[in-house]
Amino acid sequence: MLTPLLIALAAAPAATQETAAPPAAGAAEDGTGTLALGDVSDRMTVPVSINGSTPQPFIIDTGAERSVISRQLAGNLRLLPGPQITLTTMTGSTKVPTVVVPSLSMGPVRDQRAFNAPALEAAHMGAHGLVGIEQLRTHMVSIDFDKERMSVRPSRRAGGRRSFVPVGADEIVITAKNRFGQLIVTEASFEGAKVTVVLDTGSQISIGNMALQRKMRRTRLKGPIVMTSVTGDKMTVNYHIANRVQLGGVSLGSVPVAFADIPPFEHFGLSKEPALMLGMDALRAFRRVEIDFPDRKVRFLMPRQRAVATRLG
């Protein structure tokens, strides 16, 4: 069984290219021509407890189907080994070991069911693990960029309160579609062309598929850049800085987007139509973002400075 894990952790100029791509947030040069992830403190994380242990920082990854744990934490907790599986990342598929996670706790999330989690290197993830859709699908993810804080809350459908109070016309609400537990935004465009958008909080940069790149065939691309996945595998791609990415009633400007037909697009049935995995670099244009899975709503709190994100109409 292929297990999608949709995440792009770092990007950097290839060694032969003089023009550098905008660096991913929280990344630092590792001396090899690739931007390597920095310390755990550089990433926006949430405290997660495994089997009642001391909470450790995990990244919320709304683009990943299942949760992942670092080999280092799994070893410290003496978790039992599970079966080897085929893990699909943005760079392809590879065999990885798993461990048995007896339970997982994170804020209001109390998953008492044992499950097999891929065990990967902490240095490639930038945290001690990733929390995927299997633990998020009944909750709401709140990202407060003003306070650099991410949290998981009860869905508004279940009676939970929103994590911020909208100020007049500063709140934008978009209704999304549910596909394999993921929220898909179809009311979107890229440089004027219709595009389907997947919100991917586990990725530091945004990635468009080749169908979207073909829409931009008259636009000269920048690059190449090297992207590194959670398994440490690398892929060289080109990128473009979009002047206008529209999501419902809001428009984003100066959005760096890499282009590649990564496996997640095929998983969501988006390989043949223009599609975009919108990463944290683009979401940082807002003050706060709420992704409510059961309610199928995405709420954006507009920035005080409207230079990057503007309200339409």
mmCIF file of C-alpha atoms in Angstrom:
data_model
loop_
_atom_site.group_PDB
_atom_site.id
_atom_site.type_symbol
_atom_site.label_atom_id
_atom_site.label_comp_id
_atom_site.label_asym_id
_atom_site.label_seq_id
_atom_site.Cartn_x
_atom_site.Cartn_y
_atom_site.Cartn_z
ATOM 1 C CA MET A 1 0.000 0.000 0.000
ATOM 2 C CA LEU A 2 1.349 3.404 -0.916
ATOM 3 C CA THR A 3 1.093 5.925 1.860
ATOM 4 C CA PRO A 4 1.107 9.537 0.633
ATOM 5 C CA LEU A 5 3.188 11.931 2.656
ATOM 6 C CA LEU A 6 2.984 15.321 1.060
ATOM 7 C CA ILE A 7 5.715 17.586 2.308
ATOM 8 C CA ALA A 8 8.547 19.712 0.944
ATOM 9 C CA LEU A 9 10.936 20.732 3.665
ATOM 10 C CA ALA A 10 13.590 22.789 1.942
ATOM 11 C CA ALA A 11 14.566 24.411 -1.308
ATOM 12 C CA ALA A 12 17.762 25.972 -2.578
ATOM 13 C CA PRO A 13 19.545 26.983 -5.777
ATOM 14 C CA ALA A 14 21.326 24.169 -7.573
ATOM 15 C CA ALA A 15 25.093 24.493 -7.465
ATOM 16 C CA THR A 16 25.284 25.457 -11.144
ATOM 17 C CA GLN A 17 22.770 28.289 -10.936
ATOM 18 C CA GLU A 18 23.709 31.807 -9.908
ATOM 19 C CA THR A 19 20.151 33.069 -9.404
ATOM 20 C CA ALA A 20 18.905 31.959 -6.004
ATOM 21 C CA ALA A 21 15.354 30.998 -5.170
ATOM 22 C CA PRO A 22 13.727 32.645 -2.157
ATOM 23 C CA PRO A 23 14.839 30.517 0.804
ATOM 24 C CA ALA A 24 12.332 28.482 2.726
ATOM 25 C CA ALA A 25 11.550 29.805 6.180
ATOM 26 C CA GLY A 26 13.572 28.141 8.901
ATOM 27 C CA ALA A 27 16.201 26.796 6.532
ATOM 28 C CA ALA A 28 19.952 27.244 6.613
ATOM 29 C CA GLU A 29 22.790 26.439 4.220
ATOM 30 C CA ASP A 30 24.399 23.063 4.888
ATOM 31 C CA GLY A 31 27.412 23.673 2.625
ATOM 32 C CA THR A 32 26.285 21.245 -0.101
ATOM 33 C CA GLY A 33 24.271 23.610 -2.299
ATOM 34 C CA THR A 34 21.005 22.580 -0.644
ATOM 35 C CA LEU A 35 19.131 24.450 2.044
ATOM 36 C CA ALA A 36 18.966 22.176 5.078
ATOM 37 C CA LEU A 37 16.361 22.476 7.785
ATOM 38 C CA GLY A 38 17.492 24.284 10.904
ATOM 39 C CA ASP A 39 16.810 23.517 14.556
ATOM 40 C CA VAL A 40 13.425 22.380 15.776
ATOM 41 C CA SER A 41 12.878 25.895 17.145
ATOM 42 C CA ASP A 42 12.896 27.202 13.542
ATOM 43 C CA ARG A 43 9.677 25.346 12.689
ATOM 44 C CA MET A 44 6.145 26.040 13.900
ATOM 45 C CA THR A 45 5.247 22.981 15.975
ATOM 46 C CA VAL A 46 2.732 21.633 18.493
ATOM 47 C CA PRO A 47 3.479 19.533 21.608
ATOM 48 C CA VAL A 48 2.579 15.878 21.069
ATOM 49 C CA SER A 49 2.654 13.130 23.688
ATOM 50 C CA ILE A 50 3.268 9.536 22.602
ATOM 51 C CA ASN A 51 1.801 6.942 24.985
ATOM 52 C CA GLY A 52 1.703 9.468 27.830
ATOM 53 C CA SER A 53 5.341 10.510 27.488
ATOM 54 C CA THR A 54 6.681 14.056 27.840
ATOM 55 C CA PRO A 55 5.269 16.129 24.918
ATOM 56 C CA GLN A 56 7.665 16.710 22.028
ATOM 57 C CA PRO A 57 7.430 19.191 19.109
ATOM 58 C CA PHE A 58 5.656 17.804 16.015
ATOM 59 C CA ILE A 59 4.811 19.595 12.768
ATOM 60 C CA ILE A 60 1.162 19.747 11.691
ATOM 61 C CA ASP A 61 1.120 18.479 8.107
ATOM 62 C CA THR A 62 -2.266 18.973 6.431
ATOM 63 C CA GLY A 63 -0.800 17.505 3.254
ATOM 64 C CA ALA A 64 0.155 14.164 4.818
ATOM 65 C CA GLU A 65 -2.228 11.226 5.059
ATOM 66 C CA ARG A 66 -0.665 9.639 8.128
ATOM 67 C CA SER A 67 1.457 10.684 11.086
ATOM 68 C CA VAL A 68 5.215 10.124 11.306
ATOM 69 C CA ILE A 69 7.671 9.874 14.193
ATOM 70 C CA SER A 70 11.417 10.400 14.274
ATOM 71 C CA ARG A 71 13.651 7.372 14.658
ATOM 72 C CA GLN A 72 15.376 9.132 17.518
ATOM 73 C CA LEU A 73 12.181 9.645 19.546
ATOM 74 C CA ALA A 74 10.953 6.148 18.732
ATOM 75 C CA GLY A 75 14.240 4.769 20.045
ATOM 76 C CA ASN A 76 14.091 6.832 23.230
ATOM 77 C CA LEU A 77 10.534 5.618 23.891
ATOM 78 C CA ARG A 78 11.480 2.036 22.991
ATOM 79 C CA LEU A 79 8.564 1.691 20.601
ATOM 80 C CA LEU A 80 8.141 -1.750 19.065
ATOM 81 C CA PRO A 81 8.985 -2.161 15.370
ATOM 82 C CA GLY A 82 6.153 -2.441 12.853
ATOM 83 C CA PRO A 83 6.091 -3.672 9.259
ATOM 84 C CA GLN A 84 8.100 -2.025 6.506
ATOM 85 C CA ILE A 85 5.922 0.034 4.140
ATOM 86 C CA THR A 86 6.241 1.927 0.875
ATOM 87 C CA LEU A 87 6.135 5.645 1.634
ATOM 88 C CA THR A 88 5.311 8.113 -1.123
ATOM 89 C CA THR A 89 6.853 11.577 -0.785
ATOM 90 C CA MET A 90 7.261 14.466 -3.202
ATOM 91 C CA THR A 91 10.433 12.851 -4.574
ATOM 92 C CA GLY A 92 8.954 9.385 -5.160
ATOM 93 C CA SER A 93 8.343 6.129 -3.296
ATOM 94 C CA THR A 94 10.724 4.346 -0.957
ATOM 95 C CA LYS A 95 10.642 1.521 1.591
ATOM 96 C CA VAL A 96 10.751 2.760 5.198
ATOM 97 C CA PRO A 97 10.475 1.102 8.614
ATOM 98 C CA THR A 98 7.564 1.746 10.956
ATOM 99 C CA VAL A 99 7.077 1.599 14.706
ATOM 100 C CA VAL A 100 3.965 0.878 16.737
ATOM 101 C CA VAL A 101 2.598 4.048 18.374
ATOM 102 C CA PRO A 102 0.345 2.909 21.276
ATOM 103 C CA SER A 103 -1.445 6.278 21.559
ATOM 104 C CA LEU A 104 -1.079 9.940 20.610
ATOM 105 C CA SER A 105 -2.268 13.023 22.503
ATOM 106 C CA MET A 106 -2.202 16.613 21.259
ATOM 107 C CA GLY A 107 -4.456 19.289 22.762
ATOM 108 C CA PRO A 108 -8.039 18.006 22.326
ATOM 109 C CA VAL A 109 -6.847 15.091 20.160
ATOM 110 C CA ARG A 110 -6.798 11.807 22.095
ATOM 111 C CA ASP A 111 -6.077 8.950 19.713
ATOM 112 C CA GLN A 112 -5.969 5.852 21.896
ATOM 113 C CA ARG A 113 -5.771 3.440 18.964
ATOM 114 C CA ALA A 114 -2.399 1.882 18.286
ATOM 115 C CA PHE A 115 -1.117 2.562 14.770
ATOM 116 C CA ASN A 116 2.007 2.015 12.691
ATOM 117 C CA ALA A 117 3.941 5.221 12.043
ATOM 118 C CA PRO A 118 6.813 5.603 9.563
ATOM 119 C CA ALA A 119 10.050 6.249 11.457
ATOM 120 C CA LEU A 120 12.249 8.835 9.727
ATOM 121 C CA GLU A 121 15.284 10.938 10.588
ATOM 122 C CA ALA A 122 14.484 13.985 12.735
ATOM 123 C CA ALA A 123 16.961 16.118 10.778
ATOM 124 C CA HIS A 124 14.952 15.632 7.576
ATOM 125 C CA MET A 125 11.659 16.581 9.242
ATOM 126 C CA GLY A 126 12.806 19.490 11.376
ATOM 127 C CA ALA A 127 10.888 18.100 14.370
ATOM 128 C CA HIS A 128 10.321 14.874 16.273
ATOM 129 C CA GLY A 129 7.412 13.966 14.042
ATOM 130 C CA LEU A 130 4.547 14.981 11.790
ATOM 131 C CA VAL A 131 0.833 14.892 12.563
ATOM 132 C CA GLY A 132 -1.166 13.928 9.471
ATOM 133 C CA ILE A 133 -4.777 13.882 8.346
ATOM 134 C CA GLU A 134 -5.604 10.646 10.169
ATOM 135 C CA GLN A 135 -5.394 12.549 13.474
ATOM 136 C CA LEU A 136 -6.696 15.895 12.123
ATOM 137 C CA ARG A 137 -9.808 14.995 10.089
ATOM 138 C CA THR A 138 -12.226 15.621 12.997
ATOM 139 C CA HIS A 139 -10.582 18.828 14.218
ATOM 140 C CA MET A 140 -9.587 22.353 13.240
ATOM 141 C CA VAL A 141 -5.997 23.517 12.717
ATOM 142 C CA SER A 142 -5.265 27.093 13.775
ATOM 143 C CA ILE A 143 -2.094 28.916 12.658
ATOM 144 C CA ASP A 144 -1.321 32.242 14.331
ATOM 145 C CA PHE A 145 1.519 33.855 12.401
ATOM 146 C CA ASP A 146 1.530 36.937 14.636
ATOM 147 C CA LYS A 147 2.429 34.759 17.633
ATOM 148 C CA GLU A 148 4.235 32.056 15.621
ATOM 149 C CA ARG A 149 1.958 29.451 17.167
ATOM 150 C CA MET A 150 0.048 26.490 15.752
ATOM 151 C CA SER A 151 -2.674 24.549 17.568
ATOM 152 C CA VAL A 152 -5.361 21.914 17.051
ATOM 153 C CA ARG A 153 -8.867 22.736 18.263
ATOM 154 C CA PRO A 154 -12.354 21.219 18.173
ATOM 155 C CA SER A 155 -14.174 21.874 14.909
ATOM 156 C CA ARG A 156 -16.798 24.609 14.916
ATOM 157 C CA ARG A 157 -19.206 21.939 13.731
ATOM 158 C CA ALA A 158 -18.595 20.143 17.036
ATOM 159 C CA GLY A 159 -19.208 23.337 19.010
ATOM 160 C CA GLY A 160 -15.635 24.573 19.104
ATOM 161 C CA ARG A 161 -14.866 28.284 19.038
ATOM 162 C CA ARG A 162 -12.822 29.971 16.375
ATOM 163 C CA SER A 163 -9.298 30.757 17.457
ATOM 164 C CA PHE A 164 -9.556 34.432 16.589
ATOM 165 C CA VAL A 165 -12.180 37.152 16.575
ATOM 166 C CA PRO A 166 -12.627 38.619 13.075
ATOM 167 C CA VAL A 167 -12.234 42.376 12.798
ATOM 168 C CA GLY A 168 -14.847 43.766 10.448
ATOM 169 C CA ALA A 169 -14.081 42.887 6.851
ATOM 170 C CA ASP A 170 -10.657 41.433 7.704
ATOM 171 C CA GLU A 171 -11.867 37.816 7.694
ATOM 172 C CA ILE A 172 -12.128 35.792 4.476
ATOM 173 C CA VAL A 173 -14.014 32.460 4.587
ATOM 174 C CA ILE A 174 -13.664 29.862 1.818
ATOM 175 C CA THR A 175 -15.714 26.674 1.542
ATOM 176 C CA ALA A 176 -13.588 23.738 0.388
ATOM 177 C CA LYS A 177 -14.269 20.248 -0.918
ATOM 178 C CA ASN A 178 -13.236 17.094 0.921
ATOM 179 C CA ARG A 179 -11.119 14.622 -1.031
ATOM 180 C CA PHE A 180 -9.553 11.678 0.828
ATOM 181 C CA GLY A 181 -9.878 13.682 4.050
ATOM 182 C CA GLN A 182 -7.990 16.638 2.577
ATOM 183 C CA LEU A 183 -9.567 20.031 1.936
ATOM 184 C CA ILE A 184 -9.408 21.075 -1.719
ATOM 185 C CA VAL A 185 -10.048 24.709 -2.731
ATOM 186 C CA THR A 186 -11.519 24.911 -6.239
ATOM 187 C CA GLU A 187 -12.416 28.608 -6.142
ATOM 188 C CA ALA A 188 -8.897 29.698 -7.054
ATOM 189 C CA SER A 189 -6.740 30.991 -9.896
ATOM 190 C CA PHE A 190 -3.029 31.296 -10.690
ATOM 191 C CA GLU A 191 -1.962 34.278 -12.813
ATOM 192 C CA GLY A 192 -5.544 34.366 -14.113
ATOM 193 C CA ALA A 193 -5.755 30.624 -14.917
ATOM 194 C CA LYS A 194 -8.162 28.405 -12.984
ATOM 195 C CA VAL A 195 -6.339 26.167 -10.504
ATOM 196 C CA THR A 196 -7.209 23.682 -7.760
ATOM 197 C CA VAL A 197 -5.401 24.325 -4.465
ATOM 198 C CA VAL A 198 -4.396 21.959 -1.656
ATOM 199 C CA LEU A 199 -3.344 23.626 1.617
ATOM 200 C CA ASP A 200 -0.111 21.976 2.769
ATOM 201 C CA THR A 201 1.157 23.181 6.158
ATOM 202 C CA GLY A 202 3.942 20.607 6.108
ATOM 203 C CA SER A 203 5.632 22.218 3.113
ATOM 204 C CA GLN A 204 7.832 25.279 3.437
ATOM 205 C CA ILE A 205 7.314 26.178 -0.223
ATOM 206 C CA SER A 206 4.453 25.962 -2.735
ATOM 207 C CA ILE A 207 4.516 23.408 -5.560
ATOM 208 C CA GLY A 208 2.561 23.469 -8.809
ATOM 209 C CA ASN A 209 2.106 20.495 -11.141
ATOM 210 C CA MET A 210 3.309 20.370 -14.725
ATOM 211 C CA ALA A 211 -0.210 21.017 -16.024
ATOM 212 C CA LEU A 212 -0.006 24.382 -14.258
ATOM 213 C CA GLN A 213 3.473 25.028 -15.648
ATOM 214 C CA ARG A 214 2.168 24.425 -19.171
ATOM 215 C CA LYS A 215 -0.351 27.197 -18.556
ATOM 216 C CA MET A 216 2.687 29.417 -17.928
ATOM 217 C CA ARG A 217 4.562 28.290 -21.075
ATOM 218 C CA ARG A 218 5.202 31.867 -22.179
ATOM 219 C CA THR A 219 6.661 32.769 -18.796
ATOM 220 C CA ARG A 220 10.404 32.361 -18.325
ATOM 221 C CA LEU A 221 11.090 30.176 -15.301
ATOM 222 C CA LYS A 222 13.808 30.685 -12.710
ATOM 223 C CA GLY A 223 16.021 28.019 -11.226
ATOM 224 C CA PRO A 224 16.915 25.315 -10.967
ATOM 225 C CA ILE A 225 16.435 24.694 -7.249
ATOM 226 C CA VAL A 226 16.955 21.530 -5.223
ATOM 227 C CA MET A 227 14.108 20.280 -3.025
ATOM 228 C CA THR A 228 14.664 17.844 -0.154
ATOM 229 C CA SER A 229 11.933 15.505 1.102
ATOM 230 C CA VAL A 230 11.360 14.024 4.565
ATOM 231 C CA THR A 231 13.332 10.946 3.563
ATOM 232 C CA GLY A 232 16.348 13.060 2.596
ATOM 233 C CA ASP A 233 15.895 12.417 -1.141
ATOM 234 C CA LYS A 234 16.436 15.368 -3.466
ATOM 235 C CA MET A 235 14.783 16.622 -6.643
ATOM 236 C CA THR A 236 15.826 19.462 -8.972
ATOM 237 C CA VAL A 237 13.024 21.692 -10.295
ATOM 238 C CA ASN A 238 12.387 25.157 -11.746
ATOM 239 C CA TYR A 239 10.244 27.830 -10.150
ATOM 240 C CA HIS A 240 8.266 30.988 -10.872
ATOM 241 C CA ILE A 241 7.320 33.935 -8.659
ATOM 242 C CA ALA A 242 3.597 34.423 -9.227
ATOM 243 C CA ASN A 243 2.279 37.973 -9.277
ATOM 244 C CA ARG A 244 -1.266 36.899 -8.448
ATOM 245 C CA VAL A 245 -2.677 33.794 -6.750
ATOM 246 C CA GLN A 246 -6.377 34.142 -5.956
ATOM 247 C CA LEU A 247 -8.178 32.137 -3.270
ATOM 248 C CA GLY A 248 -11.855 32.969 -3.103
ATOM 249 C CA GLY A 249 -12.057 36.612 -2.115
ATOM 250 C CA VAL A 250 -8.361 37.205 -1.490
ATOM 251 C CA SER A 251 -5.390 37.736 -3.817
ATOM 252 C CA LEU A 252 -1.754 36.926 -2.980
ATOM 253 C CA GLY A 253 1.235 38.493 -4.698
ATOM 254 C CA SER A 254 4.908 37.507 -5.056
ATOM 255 C CA VAL A 255 4.347 33.793 -4.362
ATOM 256 C CA PRO A 256 7.345 31.540 -5.231
ATOM 257 C CA VAL A 257 6.090 28.279 -6.780
ATOM 258 C CA ALA A 258 8.210 25.293 -7.797
ATOM 259 C CA PHE A 259 6.947 23.028 -10.595
ATOM 260 C CA ALA A 260 7.008 19.229 -10.503
ATOM 261 C CA ASP A 261 4.609 16.329 -11.045
ATOM 262 C CA ILE A 262 5.021 15.041 -7.506
ATOM 263 C CA PRO A 263 3.039 11.910 -6.474
ATOM 264 C CA PRO A 264 0.548 13.772 -4.228
ATOM 265 C CA PHE A 265 -1.091 15.340 -7.282
ATOM 266 C CA GLU A 266 -1.856 11.904 -8.702
ATOM 267 C CA HIS A 267 -3.150 10.717 -5.320
ATOM 268 C CA PHE A 268 -5.707 13.536 -5.243
ATOM 269 C CA GLY A 269 -6.615 13.029 -8.901
ATOM 270 C CA LEU A 270 -5.051 16.366 -9.836
ATOM 271 C CA SER A 271 -2.257 15.304 -12.186
ATOM 272 C CA LYS A 272 -4.055 16.311 -15.403
ATOM 273 C CA GLU A 273 -5.513 19.646 -14.356
ATOM 274 C CA PRO A 274 -3.651 22.758 -13.105
ATOM 275 C CA ALA A 275 -3.124 22.282 -9.372
ATOM 276 C CA LEU A 276 -1.103 23.865 -6.591
ATOM 277 C CA MET A 277 0.090 22.683 -3.182
ATOM 278 C CA LEU A 278 0.060 25.954 -1.237
ATOM 279 C CA GLY A 279 2.819 25.912 1.384
ATOM 280 C CA MET A 280 3.589 27.821 4.547
ATOM 281 C CA ASP A 281 5.532 30.535 2.712
ATOM 282 C CA ALA A 282 2.316 31.671 1.010
ATOM 283 C CA LEU A 283 0.107 31.205 4.086
ATOM 284 C CA ARG A 284 2.437 33.524 6.012
ATOM 285 C CA ALA A 285 0.947 36.405 4.039
ATOM 286 C CA PHE A 286 -1.958 36.244 6.520
ATOM 287 C CA ARG A 287 -2.047 37.030 10.207
ATOM 288 C CA ARG A 288 -3.904 33.820 11.042
ATOM 289 C CA VAL A 289 -5.331 30.843 9.182
ATOM 290 C CA GLU A 290 -7.926 28.300 10.335
ATOM 291 C CA ILE A 291 -8.426 24.994 8.523
ATOM 292 C CA ASP A 292 -11.607 23.340 9.788
ATOM 293 C CA PHE A 293 -11.833 19.829 8.339
ATOM 294 C CA PRO A 294 -15.337 18.715 9.463
ATOM 295 C CA ASP A 295 -16.820 22.140 8.634
ATOM 296 C CA ARG A 296 -14.952 22.252 5.282
ATOM 297 C CA LYS A 297 -14.094 25.899 5.887
ATOM 298 C CA VAL A 298 -10.814 27.788 5.595
ATOM 299 C CA ARG A 299 -10.695 31.172 7.355
ATOM 300 C CA PHE A 300 -8.044 33.804 6.700
ATOM 301 C CA LEU A 301 -7.407 36.875 8.817
ATOM 302 C CA MET A 302 -6.048 39.558 6.508
ATOM 303 C CA PRO A 303 -2.667 41.169 7.251
ATOM 304 C CA ARG A 304 -2.393 44.719 8.537
ATOM 305 C CA GLN A 305 -0.132 45.514 5.572
ATOM 306 C CA ARG A 306 -1.984 44.801 2.301
ATOM 307 C CA ALA A 307 1.071 44.792 0.032
ATOM 308 C CA VAL A 308 1.187 40.963 -0.266
ATOM 309 C CA ALA A 309 -2.407 39.868 0.388
ATOM 310 C CA THR A 310 -5.398 41.961 -0.661
ATOM 311 C CA ARG A 311 -9.146 41.483 -0.402
ATOM 312 C CA LEU A 312 -11.035 41.362 -3.702
ATOM 313 C CA GLY A 313 -14.201 43.352 -4.301
#
